[in-house]
PDB file of C-alpha atoms in Angstrom:
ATOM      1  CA  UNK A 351     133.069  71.186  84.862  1.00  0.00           C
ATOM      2  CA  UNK A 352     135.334  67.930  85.537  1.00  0.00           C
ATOM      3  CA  UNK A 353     135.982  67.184  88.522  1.00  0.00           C
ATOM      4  CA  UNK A 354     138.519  64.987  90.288  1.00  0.00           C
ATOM      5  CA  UNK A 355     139.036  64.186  94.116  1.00  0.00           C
ATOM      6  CA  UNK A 356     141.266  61.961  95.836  1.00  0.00           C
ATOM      7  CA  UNK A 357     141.286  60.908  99.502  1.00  0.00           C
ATOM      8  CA  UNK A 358     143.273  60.996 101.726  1.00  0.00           C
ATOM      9  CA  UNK A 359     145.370  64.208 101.082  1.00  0.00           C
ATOM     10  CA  UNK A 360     147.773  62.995 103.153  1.00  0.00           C
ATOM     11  CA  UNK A 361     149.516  59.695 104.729  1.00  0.00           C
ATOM     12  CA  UNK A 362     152.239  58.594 106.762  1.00  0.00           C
ATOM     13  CA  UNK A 363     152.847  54.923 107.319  1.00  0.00           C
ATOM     14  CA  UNK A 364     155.616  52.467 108.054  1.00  0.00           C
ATOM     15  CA  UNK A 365     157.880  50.115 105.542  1.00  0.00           C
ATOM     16  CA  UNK A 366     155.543  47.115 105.273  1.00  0.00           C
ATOM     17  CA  UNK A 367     151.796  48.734 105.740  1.00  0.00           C
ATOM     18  CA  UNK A 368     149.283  48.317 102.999  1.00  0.00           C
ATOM     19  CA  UNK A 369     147.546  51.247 101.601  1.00  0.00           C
ATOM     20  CA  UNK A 370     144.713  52.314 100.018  1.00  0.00           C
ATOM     21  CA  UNK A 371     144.413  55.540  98.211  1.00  0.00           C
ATOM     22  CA  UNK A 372     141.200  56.526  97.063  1.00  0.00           C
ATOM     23  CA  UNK A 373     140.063  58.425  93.677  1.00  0.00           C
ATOM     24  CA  UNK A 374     136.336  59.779  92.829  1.00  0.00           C
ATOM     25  CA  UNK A 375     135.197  61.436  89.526  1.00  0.00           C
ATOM     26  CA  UNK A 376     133.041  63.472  87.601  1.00  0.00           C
ATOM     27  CA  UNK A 377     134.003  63.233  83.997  1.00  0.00           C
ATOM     28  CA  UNK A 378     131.945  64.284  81.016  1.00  0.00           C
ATOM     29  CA  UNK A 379     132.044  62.029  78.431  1.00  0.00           C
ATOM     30  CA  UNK A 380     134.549  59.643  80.642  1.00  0.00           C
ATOM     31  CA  UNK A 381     136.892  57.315  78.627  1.00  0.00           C
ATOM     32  CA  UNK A 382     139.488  56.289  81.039  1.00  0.00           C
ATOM     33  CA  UNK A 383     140.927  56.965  85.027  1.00  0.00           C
ATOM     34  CA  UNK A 384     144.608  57.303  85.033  1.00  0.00           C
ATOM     35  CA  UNK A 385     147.174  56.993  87.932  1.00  0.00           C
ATOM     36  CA  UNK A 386     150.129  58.564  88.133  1.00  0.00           C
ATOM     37  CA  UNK A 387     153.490  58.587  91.028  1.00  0.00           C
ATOM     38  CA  UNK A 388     155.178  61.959  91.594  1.00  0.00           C
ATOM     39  CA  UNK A 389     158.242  62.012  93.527  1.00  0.00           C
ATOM     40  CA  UNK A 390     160.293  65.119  92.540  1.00  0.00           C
ATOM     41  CA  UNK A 391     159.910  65.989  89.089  1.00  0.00           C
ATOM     42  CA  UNK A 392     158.101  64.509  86.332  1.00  0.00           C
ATOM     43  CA  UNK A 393     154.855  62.137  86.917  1.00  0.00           C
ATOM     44  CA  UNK A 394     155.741  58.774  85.737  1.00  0.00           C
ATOM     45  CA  UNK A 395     152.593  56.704  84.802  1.00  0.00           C
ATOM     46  CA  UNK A 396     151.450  53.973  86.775  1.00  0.00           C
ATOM     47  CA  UNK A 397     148.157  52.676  85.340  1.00  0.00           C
ATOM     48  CA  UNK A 398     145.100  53.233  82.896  1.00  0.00           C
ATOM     49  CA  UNK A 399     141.917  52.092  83.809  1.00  0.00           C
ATOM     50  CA  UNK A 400     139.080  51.927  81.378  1.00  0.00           C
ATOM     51  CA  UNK A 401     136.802  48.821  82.532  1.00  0.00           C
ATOM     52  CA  UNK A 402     134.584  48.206  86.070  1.00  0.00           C
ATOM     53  CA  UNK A 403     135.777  45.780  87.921  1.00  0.00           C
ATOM     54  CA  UNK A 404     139.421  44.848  86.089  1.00  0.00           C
ATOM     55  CA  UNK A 405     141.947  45.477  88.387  1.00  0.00           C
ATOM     56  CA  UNK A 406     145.200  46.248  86.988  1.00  0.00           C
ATOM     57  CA  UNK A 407     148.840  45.033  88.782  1.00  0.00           C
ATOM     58  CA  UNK A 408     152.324  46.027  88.592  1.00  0.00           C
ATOM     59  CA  UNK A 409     154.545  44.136  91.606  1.00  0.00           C
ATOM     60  CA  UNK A 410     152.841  45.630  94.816  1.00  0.00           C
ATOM     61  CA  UNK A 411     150.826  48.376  93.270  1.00  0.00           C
ATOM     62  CA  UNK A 412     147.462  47.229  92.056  1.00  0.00           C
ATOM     63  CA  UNK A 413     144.523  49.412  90.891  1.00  0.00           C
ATOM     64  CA  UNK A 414     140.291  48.961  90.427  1.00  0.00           C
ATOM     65  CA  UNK A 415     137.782  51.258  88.707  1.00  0.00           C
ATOM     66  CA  UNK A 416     134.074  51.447  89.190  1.00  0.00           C
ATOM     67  CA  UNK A 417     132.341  53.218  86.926  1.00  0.00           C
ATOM     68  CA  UNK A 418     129.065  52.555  88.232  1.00  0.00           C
ATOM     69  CA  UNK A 419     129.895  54.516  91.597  1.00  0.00           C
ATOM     70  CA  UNK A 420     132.919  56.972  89.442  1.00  0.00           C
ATOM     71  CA  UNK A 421     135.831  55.833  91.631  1.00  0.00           C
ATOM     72  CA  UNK A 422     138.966  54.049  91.681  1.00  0.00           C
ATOM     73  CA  UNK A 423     141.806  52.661  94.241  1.00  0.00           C
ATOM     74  CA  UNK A 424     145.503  52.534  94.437  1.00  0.00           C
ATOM     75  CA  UNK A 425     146.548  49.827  96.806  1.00  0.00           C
ATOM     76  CA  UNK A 426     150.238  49.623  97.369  1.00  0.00           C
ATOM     77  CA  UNK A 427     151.378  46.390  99.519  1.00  0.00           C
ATOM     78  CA  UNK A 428     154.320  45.817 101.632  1.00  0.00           C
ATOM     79  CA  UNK A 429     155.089  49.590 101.204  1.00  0.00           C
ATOM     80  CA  UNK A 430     158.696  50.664 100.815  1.00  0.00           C
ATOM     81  CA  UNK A 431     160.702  53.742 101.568  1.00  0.00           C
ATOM     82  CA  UNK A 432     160.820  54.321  97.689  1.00  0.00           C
ATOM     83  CA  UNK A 433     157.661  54.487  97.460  1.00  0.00           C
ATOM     84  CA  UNK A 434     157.004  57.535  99.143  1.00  0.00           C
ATOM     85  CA  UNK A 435     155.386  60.312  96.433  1.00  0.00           C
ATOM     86  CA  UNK A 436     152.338  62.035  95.608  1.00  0.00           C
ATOM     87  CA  UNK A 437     150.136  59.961  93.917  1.00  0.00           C
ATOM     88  CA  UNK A 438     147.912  61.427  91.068  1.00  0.00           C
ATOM     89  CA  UNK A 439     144.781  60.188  89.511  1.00  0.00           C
ATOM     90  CA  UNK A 440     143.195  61.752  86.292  1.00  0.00           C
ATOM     91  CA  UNK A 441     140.577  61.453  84.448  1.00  0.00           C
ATOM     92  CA  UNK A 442     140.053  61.241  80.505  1.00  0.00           C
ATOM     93  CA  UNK A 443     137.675  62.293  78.860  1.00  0.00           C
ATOM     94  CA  UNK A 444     136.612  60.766  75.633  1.00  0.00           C
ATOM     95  CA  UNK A 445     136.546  62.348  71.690  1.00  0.00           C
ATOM     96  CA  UNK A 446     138.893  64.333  69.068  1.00  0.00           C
ATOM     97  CA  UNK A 447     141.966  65.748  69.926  1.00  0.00           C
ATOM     98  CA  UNK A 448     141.098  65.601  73.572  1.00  0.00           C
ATOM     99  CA  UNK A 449     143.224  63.260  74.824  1.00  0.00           C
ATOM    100  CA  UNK A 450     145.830  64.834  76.463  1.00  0.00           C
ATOM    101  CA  UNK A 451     142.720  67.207  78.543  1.00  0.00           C
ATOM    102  CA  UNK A 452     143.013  65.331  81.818  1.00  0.00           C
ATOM    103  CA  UNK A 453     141.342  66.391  84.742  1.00  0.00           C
ATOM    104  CA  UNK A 454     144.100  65.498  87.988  1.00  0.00           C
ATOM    105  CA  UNK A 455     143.121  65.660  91.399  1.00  0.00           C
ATOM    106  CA  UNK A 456     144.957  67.057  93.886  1.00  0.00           C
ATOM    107  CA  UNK A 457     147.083  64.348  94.940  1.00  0.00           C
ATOM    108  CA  UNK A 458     147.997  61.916  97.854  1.00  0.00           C
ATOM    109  CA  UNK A 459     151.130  62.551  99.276  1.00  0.00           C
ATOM    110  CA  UNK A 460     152.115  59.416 100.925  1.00  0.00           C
ATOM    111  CA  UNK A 461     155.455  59.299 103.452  1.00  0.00           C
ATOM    112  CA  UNK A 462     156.559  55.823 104.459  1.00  0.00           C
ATOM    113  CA  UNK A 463     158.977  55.937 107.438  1.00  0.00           C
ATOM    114  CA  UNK A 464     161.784  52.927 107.749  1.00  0.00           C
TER     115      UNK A 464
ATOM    116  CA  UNK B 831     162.075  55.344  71.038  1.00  0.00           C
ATOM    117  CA  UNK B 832     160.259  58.889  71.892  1.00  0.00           C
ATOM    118  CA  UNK B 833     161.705  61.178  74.381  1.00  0.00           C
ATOM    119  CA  UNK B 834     160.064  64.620  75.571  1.00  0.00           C
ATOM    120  CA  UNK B 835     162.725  67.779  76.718  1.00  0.00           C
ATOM    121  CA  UNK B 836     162.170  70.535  78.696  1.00  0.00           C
ATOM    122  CA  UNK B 837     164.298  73.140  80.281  1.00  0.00           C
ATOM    123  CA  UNK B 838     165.528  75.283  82.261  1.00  0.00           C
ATOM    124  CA  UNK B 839     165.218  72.893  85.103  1.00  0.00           C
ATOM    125  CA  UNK B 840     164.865  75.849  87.397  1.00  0.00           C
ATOM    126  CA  UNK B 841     164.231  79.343  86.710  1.00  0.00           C
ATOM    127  CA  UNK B 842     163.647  82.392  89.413  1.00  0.00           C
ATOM    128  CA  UNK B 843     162.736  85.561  87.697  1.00  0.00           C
ATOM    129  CA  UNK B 844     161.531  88.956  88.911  1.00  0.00           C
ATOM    130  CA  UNK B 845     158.175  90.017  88.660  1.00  0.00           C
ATOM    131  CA  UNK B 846     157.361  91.984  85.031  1.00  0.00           C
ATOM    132  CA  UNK B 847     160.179  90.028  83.560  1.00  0.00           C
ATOM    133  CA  UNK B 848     159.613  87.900  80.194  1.00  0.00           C
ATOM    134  CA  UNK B 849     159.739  84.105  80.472  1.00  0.00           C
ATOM    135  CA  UNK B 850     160.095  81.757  77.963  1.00  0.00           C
ATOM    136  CA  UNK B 851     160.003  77.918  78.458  1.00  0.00           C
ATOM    137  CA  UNK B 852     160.858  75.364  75.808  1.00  0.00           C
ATOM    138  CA  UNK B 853     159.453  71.580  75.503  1.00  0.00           C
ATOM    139  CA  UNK B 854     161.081  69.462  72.063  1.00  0.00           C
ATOM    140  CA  UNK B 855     159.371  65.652  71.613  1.00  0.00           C
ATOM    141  CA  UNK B 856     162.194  63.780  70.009  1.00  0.00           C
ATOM    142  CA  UNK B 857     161.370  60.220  68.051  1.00  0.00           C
ATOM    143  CA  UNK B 858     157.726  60.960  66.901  1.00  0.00           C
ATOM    144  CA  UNK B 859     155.848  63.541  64.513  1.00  0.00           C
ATOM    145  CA  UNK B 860     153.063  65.305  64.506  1.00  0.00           C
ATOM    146  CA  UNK B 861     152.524  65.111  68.403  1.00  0.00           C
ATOM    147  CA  UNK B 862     149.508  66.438  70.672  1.00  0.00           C
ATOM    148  CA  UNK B 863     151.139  68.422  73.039  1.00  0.00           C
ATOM    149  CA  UNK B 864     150.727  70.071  76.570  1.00  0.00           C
ATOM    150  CA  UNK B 865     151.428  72.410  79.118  1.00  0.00           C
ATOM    151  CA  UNK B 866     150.522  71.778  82.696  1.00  0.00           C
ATOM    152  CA  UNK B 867     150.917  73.946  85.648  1.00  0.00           C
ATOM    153  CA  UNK B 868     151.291  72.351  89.338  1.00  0.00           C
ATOM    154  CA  UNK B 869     150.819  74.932  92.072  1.00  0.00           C
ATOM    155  CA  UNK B 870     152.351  73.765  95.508  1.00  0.00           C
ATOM    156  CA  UNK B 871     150.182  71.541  97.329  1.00  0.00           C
ATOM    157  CA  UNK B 872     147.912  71.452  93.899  1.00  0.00           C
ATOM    158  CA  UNK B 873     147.189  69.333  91.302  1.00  0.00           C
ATOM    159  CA  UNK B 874     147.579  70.151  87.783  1.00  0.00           C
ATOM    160  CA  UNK B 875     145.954  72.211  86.036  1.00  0.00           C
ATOM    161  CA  UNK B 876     145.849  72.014  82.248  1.00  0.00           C
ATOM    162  CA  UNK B 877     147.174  75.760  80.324  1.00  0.00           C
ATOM    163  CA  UNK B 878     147.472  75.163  76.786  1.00  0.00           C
ATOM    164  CA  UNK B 879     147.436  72.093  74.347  1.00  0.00           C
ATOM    165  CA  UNK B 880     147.918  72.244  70.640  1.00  0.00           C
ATOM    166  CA  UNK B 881     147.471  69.155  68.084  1.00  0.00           C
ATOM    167  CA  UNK B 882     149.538  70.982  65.048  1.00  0.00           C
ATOM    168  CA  UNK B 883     151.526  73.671  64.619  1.00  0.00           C
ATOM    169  CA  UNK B 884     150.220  77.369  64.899  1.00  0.00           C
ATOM    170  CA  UNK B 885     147.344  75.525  66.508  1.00  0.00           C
ATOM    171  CA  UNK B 886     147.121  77.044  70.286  1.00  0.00           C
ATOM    172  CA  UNK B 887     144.049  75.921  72.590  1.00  0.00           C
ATOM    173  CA  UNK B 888     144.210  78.075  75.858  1.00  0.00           C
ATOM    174  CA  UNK B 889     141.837  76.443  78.870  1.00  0.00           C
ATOM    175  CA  UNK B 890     142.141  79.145  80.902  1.00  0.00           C
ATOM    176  CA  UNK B 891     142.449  83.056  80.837  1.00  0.00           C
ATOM    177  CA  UNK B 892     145.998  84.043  82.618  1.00  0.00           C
ATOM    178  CA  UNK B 893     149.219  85.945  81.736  1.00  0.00           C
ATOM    179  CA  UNK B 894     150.594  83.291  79.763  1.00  0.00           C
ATOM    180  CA  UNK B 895     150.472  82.495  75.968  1.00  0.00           C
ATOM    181  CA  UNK B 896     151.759  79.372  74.629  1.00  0.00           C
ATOM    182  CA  UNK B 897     153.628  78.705  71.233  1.00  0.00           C
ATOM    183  CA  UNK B 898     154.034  75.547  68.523  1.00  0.00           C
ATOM    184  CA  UNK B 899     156.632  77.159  65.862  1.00  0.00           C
ATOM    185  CA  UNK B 900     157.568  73.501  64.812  1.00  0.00           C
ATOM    186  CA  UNK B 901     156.006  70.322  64.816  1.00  0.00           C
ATOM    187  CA  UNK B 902     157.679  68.811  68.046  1.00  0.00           C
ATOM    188  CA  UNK B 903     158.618  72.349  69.936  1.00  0.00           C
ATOM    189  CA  UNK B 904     156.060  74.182  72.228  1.00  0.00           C
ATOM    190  CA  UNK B 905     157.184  77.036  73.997  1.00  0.00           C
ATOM    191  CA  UNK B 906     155.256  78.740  76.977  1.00  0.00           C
ATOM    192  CA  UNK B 907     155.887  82.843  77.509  1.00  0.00           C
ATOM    193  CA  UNK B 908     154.848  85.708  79.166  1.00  0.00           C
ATOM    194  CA  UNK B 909     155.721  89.267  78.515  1.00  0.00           C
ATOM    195  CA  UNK B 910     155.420  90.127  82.095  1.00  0.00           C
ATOM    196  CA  UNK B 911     155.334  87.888  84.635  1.00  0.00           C
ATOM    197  CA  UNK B 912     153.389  87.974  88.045  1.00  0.00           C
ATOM    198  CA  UNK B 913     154.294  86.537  91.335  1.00  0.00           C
ATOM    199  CA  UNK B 914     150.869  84.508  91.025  1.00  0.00           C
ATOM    200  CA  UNK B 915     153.044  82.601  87.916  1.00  0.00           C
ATOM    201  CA  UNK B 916     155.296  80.835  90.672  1.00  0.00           C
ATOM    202  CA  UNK B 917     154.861  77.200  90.302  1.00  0.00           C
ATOM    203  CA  UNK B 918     156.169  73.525  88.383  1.00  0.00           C
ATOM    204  CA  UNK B 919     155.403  73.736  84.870  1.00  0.00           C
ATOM    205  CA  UNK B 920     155.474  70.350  82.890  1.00  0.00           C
ATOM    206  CA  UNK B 921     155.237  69.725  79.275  1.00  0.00           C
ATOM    207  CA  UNK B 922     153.240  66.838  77.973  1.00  0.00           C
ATOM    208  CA  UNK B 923     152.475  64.602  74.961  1.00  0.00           C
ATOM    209  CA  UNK B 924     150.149  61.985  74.793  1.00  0.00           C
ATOM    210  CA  UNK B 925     152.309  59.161  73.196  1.00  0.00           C
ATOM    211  CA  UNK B 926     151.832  56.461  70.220  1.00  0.00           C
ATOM    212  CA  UNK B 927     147.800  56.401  70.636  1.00  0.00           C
ATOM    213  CA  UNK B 928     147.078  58.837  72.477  1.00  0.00           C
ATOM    214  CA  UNK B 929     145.840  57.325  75.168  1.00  0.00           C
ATOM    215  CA  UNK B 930     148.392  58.127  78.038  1.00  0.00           C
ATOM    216  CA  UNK B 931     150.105  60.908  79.283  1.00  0.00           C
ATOM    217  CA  UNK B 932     153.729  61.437  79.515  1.00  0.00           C
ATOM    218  CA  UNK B 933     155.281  64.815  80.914  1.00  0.00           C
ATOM    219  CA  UNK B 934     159.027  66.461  81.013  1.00  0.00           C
ATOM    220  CA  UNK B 935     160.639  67.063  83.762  1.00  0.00           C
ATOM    221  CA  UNK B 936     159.343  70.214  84.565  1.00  0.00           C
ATOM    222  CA  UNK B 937     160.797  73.942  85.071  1.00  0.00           C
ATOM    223  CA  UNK B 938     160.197  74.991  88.536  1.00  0.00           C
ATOM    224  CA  UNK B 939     159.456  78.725  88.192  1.00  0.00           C
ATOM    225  CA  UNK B 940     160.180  81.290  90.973  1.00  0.00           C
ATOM    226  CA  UNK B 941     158.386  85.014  90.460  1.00  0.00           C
ATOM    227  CA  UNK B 942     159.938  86.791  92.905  1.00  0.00           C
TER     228      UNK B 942
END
């Protein structure tokens, strides 16, 4: 069975920390690691990470995969107010119609105080 | 440009009642599509997914059955709920390519 955890579960930090949220993964047939931000509705997708050592960037949000040791890391920079959420990472698994069959962990909620 | 719907925003029902919960993909055809279930505290866990119409893949045994009458409408029911049911449902699809993930805006159901 799949299987997705993410580390911490929980984090409370103040407007201009960096942090680092952490992803592992057990994926059969693995085809891509996807992150997601949750703040009161609908996840809204942040990145998708296919390739070892390629990190991905979007303003202060950047991402990594390793594939060799099945994990992955959100780093957020300069953290804001907005961006307290609960982060989500899934994984993909590869073949047919299977696409949409992701595998989420159980999230990071992450509080940044003013 | 493509655009996934999903209501009722909200929805508190008592326990043995029917639900039904409707998800239309606007701007595409022929769309893989998803229900997810987010428990509080939980991740998400997938329910159903169906790649055509009439074509229903459950991924796990529960009180819930899931519906694709037309080619961008999916509609999750029950004919009597349980308080277990509780929780955020969102509707998926996985967009031009399929290779990313893109959800509703979820009913938050309340078996009470």
């Amino acid at each position: 069975e799949d299987k997705v955890v993410q580390s911490p579960l929980s984090l409370v930090v103040h407007e201009g920390d960096t942090v680092t949220l952490n992803c592992s993964y057990e994926v059969t047939n693995f085809r891509s690691l996807l992150w997601y931000k949750q703040e009161k509705k609908a996840p809204t997708f942040l990145f998708m990470l296919t390739s070892s050592g390629i990190e991905k960037k979007s303003g202060r949000l950047s991402s990594i995969l390793d594939k060799k040791e099945l994990f992955s890391i959100l780093n957020i920079t300069a953290t804001q107010t907005g961006d307290s959420a609960v982060y989500l990472c899934a994984g993909r698994p590869s073949g047919g119609t299977s696409y949409g069959k992701l595998t989420f962990g159980q999230g990071t909620i992450l509080t940044v105080h003013p | 440009s493509q655009t996934i719907h999903q209501w009722p925003a909200t929805l508190v029902q008592p326990v043995g009642s029917p639900l039904s919960l409707e998800c239309t993909v606007e701007g595409t055809s022929n769309p893989n599509l998803y229900w997810y279930r987010q428990a509080a505290g939980r991740g998400l866990q997938l329910l159903f997914y169906s790649v055509g119409i009439g074509q229903i893949s459950s991924e796990v045994p529960q009180n819930l059955s899931a519906s694709r009458p037309q080619d961008r409408q999916f509609i999750l029911s029950s004919k009597k709920l349980l308080l277990s049911d509780s929780g955020f449902y969102l509707c998926a699809w996985d967009g031009i390519g399929g290779e990313k993930l893109f959800f509703g805006s979820g009913t938050q159901l309340s078996v009470l």
